[in-house]
mmCIF file of C-alpha atoms in Angstrom:
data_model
loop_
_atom_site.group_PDB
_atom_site.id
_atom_site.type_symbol
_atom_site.label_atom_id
_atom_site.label_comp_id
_atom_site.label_asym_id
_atom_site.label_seq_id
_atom_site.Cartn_x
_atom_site.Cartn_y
_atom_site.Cartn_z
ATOM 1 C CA UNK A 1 16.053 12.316 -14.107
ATOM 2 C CA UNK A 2 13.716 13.171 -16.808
ATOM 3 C CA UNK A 3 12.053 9.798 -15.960
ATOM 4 C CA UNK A 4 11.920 10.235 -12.503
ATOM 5 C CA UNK A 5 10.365 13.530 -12.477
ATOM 6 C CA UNK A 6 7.559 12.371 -15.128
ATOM 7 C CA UNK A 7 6.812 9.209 -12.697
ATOM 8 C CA UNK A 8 6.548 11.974 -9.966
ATOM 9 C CA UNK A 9 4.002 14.242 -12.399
ATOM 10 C CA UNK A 10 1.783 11.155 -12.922
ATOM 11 C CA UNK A 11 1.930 9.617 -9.093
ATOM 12 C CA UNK A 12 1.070 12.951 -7.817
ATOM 13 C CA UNK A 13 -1.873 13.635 -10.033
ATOM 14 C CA UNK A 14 -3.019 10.306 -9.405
ATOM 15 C CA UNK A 15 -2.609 10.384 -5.680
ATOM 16 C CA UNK A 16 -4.689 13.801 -5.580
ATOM 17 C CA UNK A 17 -7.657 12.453 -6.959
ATOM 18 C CA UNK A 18 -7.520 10.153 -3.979
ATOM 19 C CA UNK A 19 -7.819 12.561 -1.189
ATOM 20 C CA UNK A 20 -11.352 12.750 0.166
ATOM 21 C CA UNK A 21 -13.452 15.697 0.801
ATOM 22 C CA UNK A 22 -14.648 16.662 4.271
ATOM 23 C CA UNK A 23 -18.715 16.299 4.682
ATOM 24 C CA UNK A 24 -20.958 17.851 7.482
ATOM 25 C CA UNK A 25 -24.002 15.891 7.777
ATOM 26 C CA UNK A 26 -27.369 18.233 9.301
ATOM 27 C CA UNK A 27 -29.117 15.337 11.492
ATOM 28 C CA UNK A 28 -31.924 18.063 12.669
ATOM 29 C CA UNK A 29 -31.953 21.333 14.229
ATOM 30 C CA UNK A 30 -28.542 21.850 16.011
ATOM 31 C CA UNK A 31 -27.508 18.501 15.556
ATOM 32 C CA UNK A 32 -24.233 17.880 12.950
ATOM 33 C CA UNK A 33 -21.818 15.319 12.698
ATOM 34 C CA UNK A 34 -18.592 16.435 10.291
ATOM 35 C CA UNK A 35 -16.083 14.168 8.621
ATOM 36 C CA UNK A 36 -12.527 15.535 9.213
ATOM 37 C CA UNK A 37 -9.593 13.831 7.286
ATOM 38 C CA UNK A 38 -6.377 14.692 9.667
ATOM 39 C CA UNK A 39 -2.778 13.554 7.923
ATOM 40 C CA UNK A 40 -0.515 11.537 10.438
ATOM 41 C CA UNK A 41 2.045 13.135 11.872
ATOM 42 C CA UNK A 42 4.975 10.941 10.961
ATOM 43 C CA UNK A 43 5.768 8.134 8.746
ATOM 44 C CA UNK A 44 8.866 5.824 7.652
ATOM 45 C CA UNK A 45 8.324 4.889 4.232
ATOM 46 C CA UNK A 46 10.862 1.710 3.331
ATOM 47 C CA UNK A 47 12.517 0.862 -0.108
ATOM 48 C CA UNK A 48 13.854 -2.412 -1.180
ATOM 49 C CA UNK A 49 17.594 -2.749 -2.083
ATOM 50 C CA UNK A 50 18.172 -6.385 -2.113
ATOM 51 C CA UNK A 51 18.160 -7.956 -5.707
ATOM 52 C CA UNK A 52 17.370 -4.197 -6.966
ATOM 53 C CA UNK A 53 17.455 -1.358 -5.640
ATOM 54 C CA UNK A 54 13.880 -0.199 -6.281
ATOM 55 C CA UNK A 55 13.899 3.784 -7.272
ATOM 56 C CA UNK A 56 10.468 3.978 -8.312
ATOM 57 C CA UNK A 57 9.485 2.148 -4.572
ATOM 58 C CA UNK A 58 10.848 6.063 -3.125
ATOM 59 C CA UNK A 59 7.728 7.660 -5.822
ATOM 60 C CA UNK A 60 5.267 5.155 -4.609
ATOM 61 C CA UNK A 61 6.090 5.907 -1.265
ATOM 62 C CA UNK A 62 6.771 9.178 -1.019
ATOM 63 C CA UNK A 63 4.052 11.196 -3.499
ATOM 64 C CA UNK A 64 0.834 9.923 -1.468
ATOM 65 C CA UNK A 65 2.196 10.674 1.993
ATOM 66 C CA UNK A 66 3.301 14.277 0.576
ATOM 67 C CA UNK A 67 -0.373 14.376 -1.157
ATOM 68 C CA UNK A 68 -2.237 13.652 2.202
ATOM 69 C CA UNK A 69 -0.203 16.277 4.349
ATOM 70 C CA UNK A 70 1.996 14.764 6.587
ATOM 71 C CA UNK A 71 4.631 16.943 8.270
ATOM 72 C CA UNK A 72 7.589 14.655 8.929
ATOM 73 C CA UNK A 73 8.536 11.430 6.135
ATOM 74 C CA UNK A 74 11.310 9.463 6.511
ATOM 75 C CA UNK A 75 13.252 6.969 4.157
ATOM 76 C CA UNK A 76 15.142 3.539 4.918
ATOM 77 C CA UNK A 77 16.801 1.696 1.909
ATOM 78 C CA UNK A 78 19.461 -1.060 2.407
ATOM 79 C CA UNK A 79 23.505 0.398 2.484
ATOM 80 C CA UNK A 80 25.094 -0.887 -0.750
ATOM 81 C CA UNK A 81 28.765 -1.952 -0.743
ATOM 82 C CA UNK A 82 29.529 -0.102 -4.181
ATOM 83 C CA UNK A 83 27.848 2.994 -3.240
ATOM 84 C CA UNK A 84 29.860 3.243 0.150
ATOM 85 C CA UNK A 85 27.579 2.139 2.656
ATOM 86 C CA UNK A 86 24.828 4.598 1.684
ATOM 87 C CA UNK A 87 21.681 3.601 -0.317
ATOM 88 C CA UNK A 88 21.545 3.248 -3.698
ATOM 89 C CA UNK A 89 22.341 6.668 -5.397
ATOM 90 C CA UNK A 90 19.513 6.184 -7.932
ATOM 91 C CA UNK A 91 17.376 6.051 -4.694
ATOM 92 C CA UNK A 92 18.958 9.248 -3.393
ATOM 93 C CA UNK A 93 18.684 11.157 -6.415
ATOM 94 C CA UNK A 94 14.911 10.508 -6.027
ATOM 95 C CA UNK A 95 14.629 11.691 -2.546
ATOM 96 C CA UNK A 96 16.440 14.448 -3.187
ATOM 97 C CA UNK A 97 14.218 15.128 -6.203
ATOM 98 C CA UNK A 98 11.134 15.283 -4.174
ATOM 99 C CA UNK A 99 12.147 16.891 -0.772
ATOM 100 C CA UNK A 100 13.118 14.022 1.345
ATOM 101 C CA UNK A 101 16.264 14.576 3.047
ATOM 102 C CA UNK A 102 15.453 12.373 6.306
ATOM 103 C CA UNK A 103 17.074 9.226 4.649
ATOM 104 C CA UNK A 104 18.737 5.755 6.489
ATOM 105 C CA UNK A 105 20.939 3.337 5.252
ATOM 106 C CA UNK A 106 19.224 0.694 7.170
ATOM 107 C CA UNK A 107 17.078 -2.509 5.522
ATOM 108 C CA UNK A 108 15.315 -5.814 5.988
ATOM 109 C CA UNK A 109 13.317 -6.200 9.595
ATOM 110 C CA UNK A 110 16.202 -4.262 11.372
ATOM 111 C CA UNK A 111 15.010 -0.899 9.495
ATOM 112 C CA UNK A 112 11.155 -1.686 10.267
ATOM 113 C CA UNK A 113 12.180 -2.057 13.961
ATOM 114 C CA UNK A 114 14.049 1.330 14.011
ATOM 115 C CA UNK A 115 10.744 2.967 12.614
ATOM 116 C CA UNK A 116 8.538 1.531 15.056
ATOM 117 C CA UNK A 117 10.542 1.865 17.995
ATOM 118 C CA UNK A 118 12.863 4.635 17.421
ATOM 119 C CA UNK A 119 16.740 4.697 17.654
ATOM 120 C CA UNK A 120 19.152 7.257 19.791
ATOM 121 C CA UNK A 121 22.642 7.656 18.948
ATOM 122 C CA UNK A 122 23.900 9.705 22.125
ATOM 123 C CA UNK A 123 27.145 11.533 21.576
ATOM 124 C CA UNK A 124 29.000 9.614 24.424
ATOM 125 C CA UNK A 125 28.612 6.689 22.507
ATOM 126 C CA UNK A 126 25.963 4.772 24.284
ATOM 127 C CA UNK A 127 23.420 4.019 21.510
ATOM 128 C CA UNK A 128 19.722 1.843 21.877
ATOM 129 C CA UNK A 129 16.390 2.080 20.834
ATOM 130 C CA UNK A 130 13.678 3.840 22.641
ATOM 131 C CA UNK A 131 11.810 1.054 23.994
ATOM 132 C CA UNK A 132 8.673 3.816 25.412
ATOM 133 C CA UNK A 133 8.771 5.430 22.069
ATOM 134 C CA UNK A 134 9.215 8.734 24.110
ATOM 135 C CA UNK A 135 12.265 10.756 24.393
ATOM 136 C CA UNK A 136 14.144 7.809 25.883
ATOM 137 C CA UNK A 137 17.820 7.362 26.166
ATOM 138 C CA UNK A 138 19.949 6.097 28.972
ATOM 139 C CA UNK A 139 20.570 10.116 30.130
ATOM 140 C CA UNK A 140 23.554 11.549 27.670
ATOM 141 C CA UNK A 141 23.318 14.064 25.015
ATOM 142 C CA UNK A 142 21.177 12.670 21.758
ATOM 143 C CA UNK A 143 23.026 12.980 18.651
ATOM 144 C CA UNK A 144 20.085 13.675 16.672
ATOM 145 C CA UNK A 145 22.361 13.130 13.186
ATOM 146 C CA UNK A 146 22.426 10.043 13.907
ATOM 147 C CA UNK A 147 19.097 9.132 15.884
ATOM 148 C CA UNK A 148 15.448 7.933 14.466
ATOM 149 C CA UNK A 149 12.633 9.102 16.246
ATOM 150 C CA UNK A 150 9.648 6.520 15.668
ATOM 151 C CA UNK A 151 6.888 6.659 13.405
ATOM 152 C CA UNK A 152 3.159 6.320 13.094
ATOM 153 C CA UNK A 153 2.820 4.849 10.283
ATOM 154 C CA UNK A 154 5.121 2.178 8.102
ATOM 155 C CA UNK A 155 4.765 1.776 4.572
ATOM 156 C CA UNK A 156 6.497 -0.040 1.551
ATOM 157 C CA UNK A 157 7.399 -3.162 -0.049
ATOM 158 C CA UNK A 158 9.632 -6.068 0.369
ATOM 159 C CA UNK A 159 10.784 -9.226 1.087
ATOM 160 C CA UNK A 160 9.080 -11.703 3.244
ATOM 161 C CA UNK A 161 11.068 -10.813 6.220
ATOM 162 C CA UNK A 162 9.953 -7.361 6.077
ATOM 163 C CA UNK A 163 5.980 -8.289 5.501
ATOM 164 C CA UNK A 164 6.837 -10.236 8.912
ATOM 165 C CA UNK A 165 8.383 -7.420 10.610
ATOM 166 C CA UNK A 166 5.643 -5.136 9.788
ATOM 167 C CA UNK A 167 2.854 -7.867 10.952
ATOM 168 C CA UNK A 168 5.229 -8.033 14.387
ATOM 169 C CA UNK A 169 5.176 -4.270 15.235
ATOM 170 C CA UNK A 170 1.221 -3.925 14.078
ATOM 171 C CA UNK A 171 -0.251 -2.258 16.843
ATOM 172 C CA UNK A 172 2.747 -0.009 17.978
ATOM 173 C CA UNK A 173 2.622 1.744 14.141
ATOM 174 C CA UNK A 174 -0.107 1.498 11.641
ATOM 175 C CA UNK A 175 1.192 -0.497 8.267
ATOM 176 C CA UNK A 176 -0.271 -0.312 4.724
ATOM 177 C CA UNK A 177 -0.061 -4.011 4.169
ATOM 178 C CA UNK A 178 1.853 -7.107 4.087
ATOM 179 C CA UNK A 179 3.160 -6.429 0.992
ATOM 180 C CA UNK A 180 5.119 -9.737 -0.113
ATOM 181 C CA UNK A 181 6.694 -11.193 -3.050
ATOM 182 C CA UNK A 182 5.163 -10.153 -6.256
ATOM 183 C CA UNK A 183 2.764 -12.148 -8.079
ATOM 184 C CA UNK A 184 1.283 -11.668 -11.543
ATOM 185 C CA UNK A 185 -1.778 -12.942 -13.318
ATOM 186 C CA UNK A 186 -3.061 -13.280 -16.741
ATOM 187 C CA UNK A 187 -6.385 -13.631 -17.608
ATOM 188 C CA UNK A 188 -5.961 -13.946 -21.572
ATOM 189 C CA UNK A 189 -8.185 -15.691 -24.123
ATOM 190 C CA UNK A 190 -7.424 -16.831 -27.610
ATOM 191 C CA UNK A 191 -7.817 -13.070 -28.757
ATOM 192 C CA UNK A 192 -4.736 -12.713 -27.049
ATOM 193 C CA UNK A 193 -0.809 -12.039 -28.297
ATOM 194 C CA UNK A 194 1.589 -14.818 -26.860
ATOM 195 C CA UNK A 195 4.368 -13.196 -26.949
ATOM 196 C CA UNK A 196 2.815 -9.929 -24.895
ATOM 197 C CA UNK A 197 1.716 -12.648 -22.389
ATOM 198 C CA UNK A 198 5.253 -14.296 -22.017
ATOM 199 C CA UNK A 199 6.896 -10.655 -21.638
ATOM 200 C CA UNK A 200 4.700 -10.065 -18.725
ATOM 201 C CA UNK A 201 4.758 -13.410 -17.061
ATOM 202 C CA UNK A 202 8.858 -12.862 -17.404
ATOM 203 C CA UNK A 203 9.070 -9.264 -16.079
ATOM 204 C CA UNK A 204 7.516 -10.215 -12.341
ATOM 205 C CA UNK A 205 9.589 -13.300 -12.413
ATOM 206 C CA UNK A 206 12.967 -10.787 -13.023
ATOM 207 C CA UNK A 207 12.098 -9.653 -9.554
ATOM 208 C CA UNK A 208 12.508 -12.717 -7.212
ATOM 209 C CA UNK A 209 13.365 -16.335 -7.952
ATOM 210 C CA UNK A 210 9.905 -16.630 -5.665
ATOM 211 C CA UNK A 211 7.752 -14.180 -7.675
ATOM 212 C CA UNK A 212 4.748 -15.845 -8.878
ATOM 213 C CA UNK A 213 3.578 -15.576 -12.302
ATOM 214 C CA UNK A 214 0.338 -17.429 -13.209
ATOM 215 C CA UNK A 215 -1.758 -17.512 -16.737
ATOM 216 C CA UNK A 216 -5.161 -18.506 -16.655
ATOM 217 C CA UNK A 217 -7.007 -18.878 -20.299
ATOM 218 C CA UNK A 218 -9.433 -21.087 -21.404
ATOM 219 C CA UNK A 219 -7.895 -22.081 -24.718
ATOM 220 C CA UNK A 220 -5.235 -24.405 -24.995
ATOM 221 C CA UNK A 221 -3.556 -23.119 -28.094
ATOM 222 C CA UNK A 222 -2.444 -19.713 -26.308
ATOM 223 C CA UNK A 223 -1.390 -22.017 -23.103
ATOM 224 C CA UNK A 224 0.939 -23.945 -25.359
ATOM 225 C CA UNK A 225 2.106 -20.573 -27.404
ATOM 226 C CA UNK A 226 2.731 -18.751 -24.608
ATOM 227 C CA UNK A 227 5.219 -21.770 -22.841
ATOM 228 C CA UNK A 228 6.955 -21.425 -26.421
ATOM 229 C CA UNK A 229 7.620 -17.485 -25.796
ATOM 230 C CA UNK A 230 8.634 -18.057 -22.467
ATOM 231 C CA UNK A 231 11.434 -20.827 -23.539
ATOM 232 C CA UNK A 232 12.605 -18.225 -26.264
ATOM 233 C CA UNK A 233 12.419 -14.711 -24.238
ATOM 234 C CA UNK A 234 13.363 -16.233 -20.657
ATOM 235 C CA UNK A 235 17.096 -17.582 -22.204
ATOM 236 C CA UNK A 236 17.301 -13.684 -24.063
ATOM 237 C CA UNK A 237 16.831 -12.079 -20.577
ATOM 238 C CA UNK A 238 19.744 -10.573 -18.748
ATOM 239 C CA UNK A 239 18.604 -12.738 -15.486
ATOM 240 C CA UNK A 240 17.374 -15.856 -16.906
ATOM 241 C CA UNK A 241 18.331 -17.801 -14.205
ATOM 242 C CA UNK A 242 16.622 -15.918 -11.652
ATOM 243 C CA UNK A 243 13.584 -15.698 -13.924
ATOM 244 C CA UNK A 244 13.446 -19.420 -14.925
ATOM 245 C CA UNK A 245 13.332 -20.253 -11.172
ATOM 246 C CA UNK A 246 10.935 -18.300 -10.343
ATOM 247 C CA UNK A 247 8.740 -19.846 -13.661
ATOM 248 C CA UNK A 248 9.802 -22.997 -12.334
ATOM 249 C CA UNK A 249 8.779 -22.837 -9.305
ATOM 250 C CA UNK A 250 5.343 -24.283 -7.509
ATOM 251 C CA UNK A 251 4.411 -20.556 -7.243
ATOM 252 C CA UNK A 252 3.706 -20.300 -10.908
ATOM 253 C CA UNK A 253 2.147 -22.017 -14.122
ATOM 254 C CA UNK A 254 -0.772 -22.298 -16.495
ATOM 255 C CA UNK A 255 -3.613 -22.989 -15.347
ATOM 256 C CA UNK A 256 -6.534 -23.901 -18.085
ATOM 257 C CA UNK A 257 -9.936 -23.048 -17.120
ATOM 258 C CA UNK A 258 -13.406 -24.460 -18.981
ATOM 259 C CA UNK A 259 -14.586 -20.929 -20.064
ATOM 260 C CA UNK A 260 -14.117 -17.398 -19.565
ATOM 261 C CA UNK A 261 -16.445 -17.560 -16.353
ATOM 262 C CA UNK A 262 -14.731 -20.238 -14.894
ATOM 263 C CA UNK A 263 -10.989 -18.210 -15.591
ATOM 264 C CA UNK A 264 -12.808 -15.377 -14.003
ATOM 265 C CA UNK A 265 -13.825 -17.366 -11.127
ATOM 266 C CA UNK A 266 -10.145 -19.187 -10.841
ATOM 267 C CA UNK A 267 -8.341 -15.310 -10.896
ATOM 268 C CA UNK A 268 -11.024 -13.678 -8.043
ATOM 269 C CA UNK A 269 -9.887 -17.224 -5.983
ATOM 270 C CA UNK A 270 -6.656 -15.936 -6.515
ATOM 271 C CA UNK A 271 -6.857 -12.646 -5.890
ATOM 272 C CA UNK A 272 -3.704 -11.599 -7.723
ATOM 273 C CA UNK A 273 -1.198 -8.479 -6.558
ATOM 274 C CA UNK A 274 -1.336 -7.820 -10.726
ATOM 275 C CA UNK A 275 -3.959 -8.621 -12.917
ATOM 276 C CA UNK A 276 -3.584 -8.192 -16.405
ATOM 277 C CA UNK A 277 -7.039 -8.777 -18.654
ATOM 278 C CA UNK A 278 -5.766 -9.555 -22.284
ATOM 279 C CA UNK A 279 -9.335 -10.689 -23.661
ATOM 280 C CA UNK A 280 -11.827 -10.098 -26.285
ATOM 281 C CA UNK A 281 -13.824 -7.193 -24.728
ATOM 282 C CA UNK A 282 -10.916 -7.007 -21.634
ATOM 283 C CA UNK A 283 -12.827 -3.626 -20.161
ATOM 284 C CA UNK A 284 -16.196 -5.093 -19.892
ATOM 285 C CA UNK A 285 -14.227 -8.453 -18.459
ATOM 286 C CA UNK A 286 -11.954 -6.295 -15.510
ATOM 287 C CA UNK A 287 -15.736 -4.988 -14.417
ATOM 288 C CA UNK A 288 -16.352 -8.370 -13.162
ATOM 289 C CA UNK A 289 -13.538 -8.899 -11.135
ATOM 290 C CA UNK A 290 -13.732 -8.562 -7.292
ATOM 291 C CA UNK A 291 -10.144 -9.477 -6.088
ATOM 292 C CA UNK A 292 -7.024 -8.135 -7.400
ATOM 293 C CA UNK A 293 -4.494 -5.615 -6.014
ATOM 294 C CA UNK A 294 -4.475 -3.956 -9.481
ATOM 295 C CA UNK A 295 -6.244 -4.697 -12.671
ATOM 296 C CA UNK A 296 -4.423 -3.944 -16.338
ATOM 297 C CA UNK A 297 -6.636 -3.306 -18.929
ATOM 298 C CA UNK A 298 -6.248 -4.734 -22.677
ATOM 299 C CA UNK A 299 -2.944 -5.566 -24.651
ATOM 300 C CA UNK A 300 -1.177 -2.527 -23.796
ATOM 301 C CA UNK A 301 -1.279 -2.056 -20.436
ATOM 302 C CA UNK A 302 1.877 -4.486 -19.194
ATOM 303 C CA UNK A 303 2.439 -4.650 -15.347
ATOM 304 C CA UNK A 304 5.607 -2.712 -15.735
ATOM 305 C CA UNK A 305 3.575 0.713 -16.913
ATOM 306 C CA UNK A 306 2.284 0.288 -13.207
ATOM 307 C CA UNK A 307 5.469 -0.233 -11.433
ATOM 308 C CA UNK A 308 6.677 3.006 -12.921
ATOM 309 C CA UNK A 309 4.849 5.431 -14.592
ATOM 310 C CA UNK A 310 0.916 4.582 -14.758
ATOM 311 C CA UNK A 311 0.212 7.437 -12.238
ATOM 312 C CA UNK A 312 -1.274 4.328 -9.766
ATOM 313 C CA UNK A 313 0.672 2.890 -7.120
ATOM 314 C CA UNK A 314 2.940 -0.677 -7.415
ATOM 315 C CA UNK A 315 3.066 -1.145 -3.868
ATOM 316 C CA UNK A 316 -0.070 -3.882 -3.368
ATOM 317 C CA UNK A 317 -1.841 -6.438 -1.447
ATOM 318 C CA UNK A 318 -0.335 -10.387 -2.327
ATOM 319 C CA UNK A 319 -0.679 -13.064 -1.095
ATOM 320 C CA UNK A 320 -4.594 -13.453 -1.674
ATOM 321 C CA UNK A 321 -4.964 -10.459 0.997
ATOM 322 C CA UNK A 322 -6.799 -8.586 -2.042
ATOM 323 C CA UNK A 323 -9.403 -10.023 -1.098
ATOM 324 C CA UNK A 324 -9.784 -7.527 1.423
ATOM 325 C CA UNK A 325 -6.939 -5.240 1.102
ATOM 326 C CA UNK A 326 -6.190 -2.083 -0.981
ATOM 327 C CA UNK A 327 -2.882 -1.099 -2.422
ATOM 328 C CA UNK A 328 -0.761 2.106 -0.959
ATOM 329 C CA UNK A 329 -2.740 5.449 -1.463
ATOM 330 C CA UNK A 330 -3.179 8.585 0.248
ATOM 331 C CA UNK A 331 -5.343 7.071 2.597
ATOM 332 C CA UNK A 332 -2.885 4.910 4.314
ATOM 333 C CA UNK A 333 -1.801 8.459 5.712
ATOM 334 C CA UNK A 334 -4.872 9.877 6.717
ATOM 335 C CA UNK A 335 -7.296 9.110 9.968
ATOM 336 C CA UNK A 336 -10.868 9.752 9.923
ATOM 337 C CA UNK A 337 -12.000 11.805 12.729
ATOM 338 C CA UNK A 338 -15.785 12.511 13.339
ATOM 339 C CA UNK A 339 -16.308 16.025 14.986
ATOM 340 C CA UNK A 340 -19.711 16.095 16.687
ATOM 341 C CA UNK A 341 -21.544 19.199 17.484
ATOM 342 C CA UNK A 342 -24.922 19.210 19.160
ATOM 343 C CA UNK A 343 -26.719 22.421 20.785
ATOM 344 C CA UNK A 344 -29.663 22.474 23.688
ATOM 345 C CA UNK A 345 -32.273 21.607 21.392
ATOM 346 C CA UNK A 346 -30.023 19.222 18.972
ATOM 347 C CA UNK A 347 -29.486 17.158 22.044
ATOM 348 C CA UNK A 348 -32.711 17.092 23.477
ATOM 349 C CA UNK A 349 -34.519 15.944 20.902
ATOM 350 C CA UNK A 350 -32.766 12.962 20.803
ATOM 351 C CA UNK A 351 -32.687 12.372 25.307
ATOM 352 C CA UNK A 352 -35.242 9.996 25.413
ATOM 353 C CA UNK A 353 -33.907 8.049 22.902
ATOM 354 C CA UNK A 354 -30.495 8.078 24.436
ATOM 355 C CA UNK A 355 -31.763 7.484 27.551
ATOM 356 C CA UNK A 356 -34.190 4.079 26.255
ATOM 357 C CA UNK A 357 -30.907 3.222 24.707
ATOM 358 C CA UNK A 358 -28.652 3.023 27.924
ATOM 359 C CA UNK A 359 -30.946 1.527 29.767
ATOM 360 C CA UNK A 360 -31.385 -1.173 27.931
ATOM 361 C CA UNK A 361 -27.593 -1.710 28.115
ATOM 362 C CA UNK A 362 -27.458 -1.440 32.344
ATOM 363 C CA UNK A 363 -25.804 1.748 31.745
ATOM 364 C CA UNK A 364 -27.837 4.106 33.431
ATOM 365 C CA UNK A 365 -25.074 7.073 33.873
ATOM 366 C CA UNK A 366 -25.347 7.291 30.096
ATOM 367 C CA UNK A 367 -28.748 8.361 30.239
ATOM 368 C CA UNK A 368 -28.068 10.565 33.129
ATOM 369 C CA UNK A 369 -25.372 12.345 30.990
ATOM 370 C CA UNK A 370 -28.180 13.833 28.998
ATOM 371 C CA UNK A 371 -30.970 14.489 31.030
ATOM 372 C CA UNK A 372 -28.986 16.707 33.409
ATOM 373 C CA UNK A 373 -28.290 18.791 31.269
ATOM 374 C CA UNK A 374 -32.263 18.826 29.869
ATOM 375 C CA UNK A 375 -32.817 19.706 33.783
ATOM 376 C CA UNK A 376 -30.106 22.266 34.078
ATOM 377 C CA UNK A 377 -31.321 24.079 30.410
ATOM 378 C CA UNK A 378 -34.853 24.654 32.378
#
């Protein structure tokens, strides 16, 4: 618990520093445009369960929705066998700790389709989802204990058969990402501690048999020191088998680069979920990065401080989508709405333009929009 609510401290102070400030922007006399931040009104935020059930997924989830305002959050986590068809209790403990008490034992692509579409449970036993997203129903009584009303918004990790139920219901609900298997890279030089590398490498591959865990240096000494650690830790570890698959697998290796440039180039290609930057000089070496979900500066800041207790957020862009993508924050939860005001003057100083504009679009009843009401103000 003490852990928990210490993760929670750090997420939320994180998360706050995130939320951006409304601006009004003075264009001329009468004439402002203001930036308005408006929370959603709804989300479902989801939580693995499979190989583990993922606590610390409810904190990532949870703390930036509850930072950016929204009214109504709601939790699906797999139903475990020993914990009697209910989510994991570790899971439930969180929610509990930090207000949630909309909670569903549902997971995989089955729980991401009952967010996006909604479910009723009516109390004459017909149940179905909501296929309008409205109020629905086939006409009895909703038993609203047992019903799911859909979401804007969908958020949280998972396997790959939840990244492709969230790209399937894109468009109905707004997603955060297509967060995947995790993936780890190393950008380490000779400066480096082998066994800090191996630890890390091994702690992503404990996830999944298909994590990917990838070290790119440009000296061949730490490549061949760090397969050494990984031989000796991987066989200590409580899920070696699951680890040495995943190490195994075509997902993951050494890769040795020329030079430090050339590793940098070789990580930005891949664009790593986690990026860890055990270097000589590591902080002036993370500036230069472009692409990584996350970047973890110097020999003491493992991946694993970020999956729990960093005060950022684990829940990522893989895949190579950081080339574009952001990891889970406050804004996922937030739409920007532009407020316009114009007076009599503000507007008419600007007519003509508008007017030279439309026209030179064939759209004429734009123009017309503005200089009737020039006309009608004389």
């Amino acid at each position: 618990r003490s852990a928990l609510e210490e993760a929670i401290r750090r997420a939320r102070l994180g998360h706050e520093a995130q939320v951006p400030k409304e601006a009004t922007t003075s264009l001329g006399p009468g004439a402002q445009v203001r930036q308005r931040w408006v929370p959603v009104q709804r989300v479902g935020l989801y939580v693995p369960g499979g190989l583990a059930a993922l606590v610390s997924s409810v904190v990532m989830n949870v703390v930036p929705a509850q930072v950016a305002g929204v009214g109504s959050l709601a939790v699906a986590s797999p139903p475990q066998k020993d914990n009697d068809g209910l989510p994991d209790a570790a899971i439930l403990a969180a929610c509990a700790l930090l207000g949630v008490d909309e909670v569903y034992a549902a997971g995989g692509a089955q729980a991401i389709g009952m967010f996006a579409y909604g479910v009723t449970t009516e109390i004459n036993g017909i149940n179905g989802t909501n296929g309008t997203r409205g109020t629905g129903g086939t006409g009895g009584s909703v038993d609203p204990a047992n019903s799911c009303p859909p979401v804007d918004v969908v958020t949280g990790p998972g396997n790959i058969y939840v990244a492709a139920a969230k790209r399937a219901v894109l468009g109905v609900v707004g997603i955060d990402s297509e967060a995947g298997t995790t993936e780890i890279a190393v950008l380490a030089d000779e400066t480096a501690d082998p066994a800090f590398v191996a630890a890390d490498l091994i702690s992503q591959a404990e996830h999944d048999p298909a994590a990917g865990s990838v070290l790119v240096t440009d000296s061949p000494a730490l490549a061949e020191a760090v397969a050494a650690q990984i031989g000796l830790q991987a066989d200590e570890a409580k899920h070696a088998q699951r680890i040495r698959t995943a190490l195994t697998g075509a997902q993951s290796g050494i890769v040795l680069a020329d030079d430090l440039d050339h590793a940098i180039e070789v990580v930005d290609a891949y664009a790593a979920e986690h990026l860890e930057i055990q270097t000589a000089d590591a902080a002036a070496v993370a500036e230069r990065i472009q692409n990584a979900g996350a970047i973890f500066v110097g020999p003491h800041s493992p991946v694993p401080l970020g999956d729990y207790i960093a005060g950022s957020n684990h829940v990522l862009p893989t895949g190579g989508t950081a080339r574009y993508a952001s990891g889970l924050g406050v804004q996922a939860y937030l739409k920007s709405v532009q407020v316009i005001c114009y007076d009599a003057q503000g507007l008419d100083d600007v007519t003509d333009h508008l007017v030279t504009l439309a026209e030179s679009e064939d759209l004429p009843a734009h123009g017309r929009a503005a200089t009737l009401r020039r006309e009608r103000g004389r």
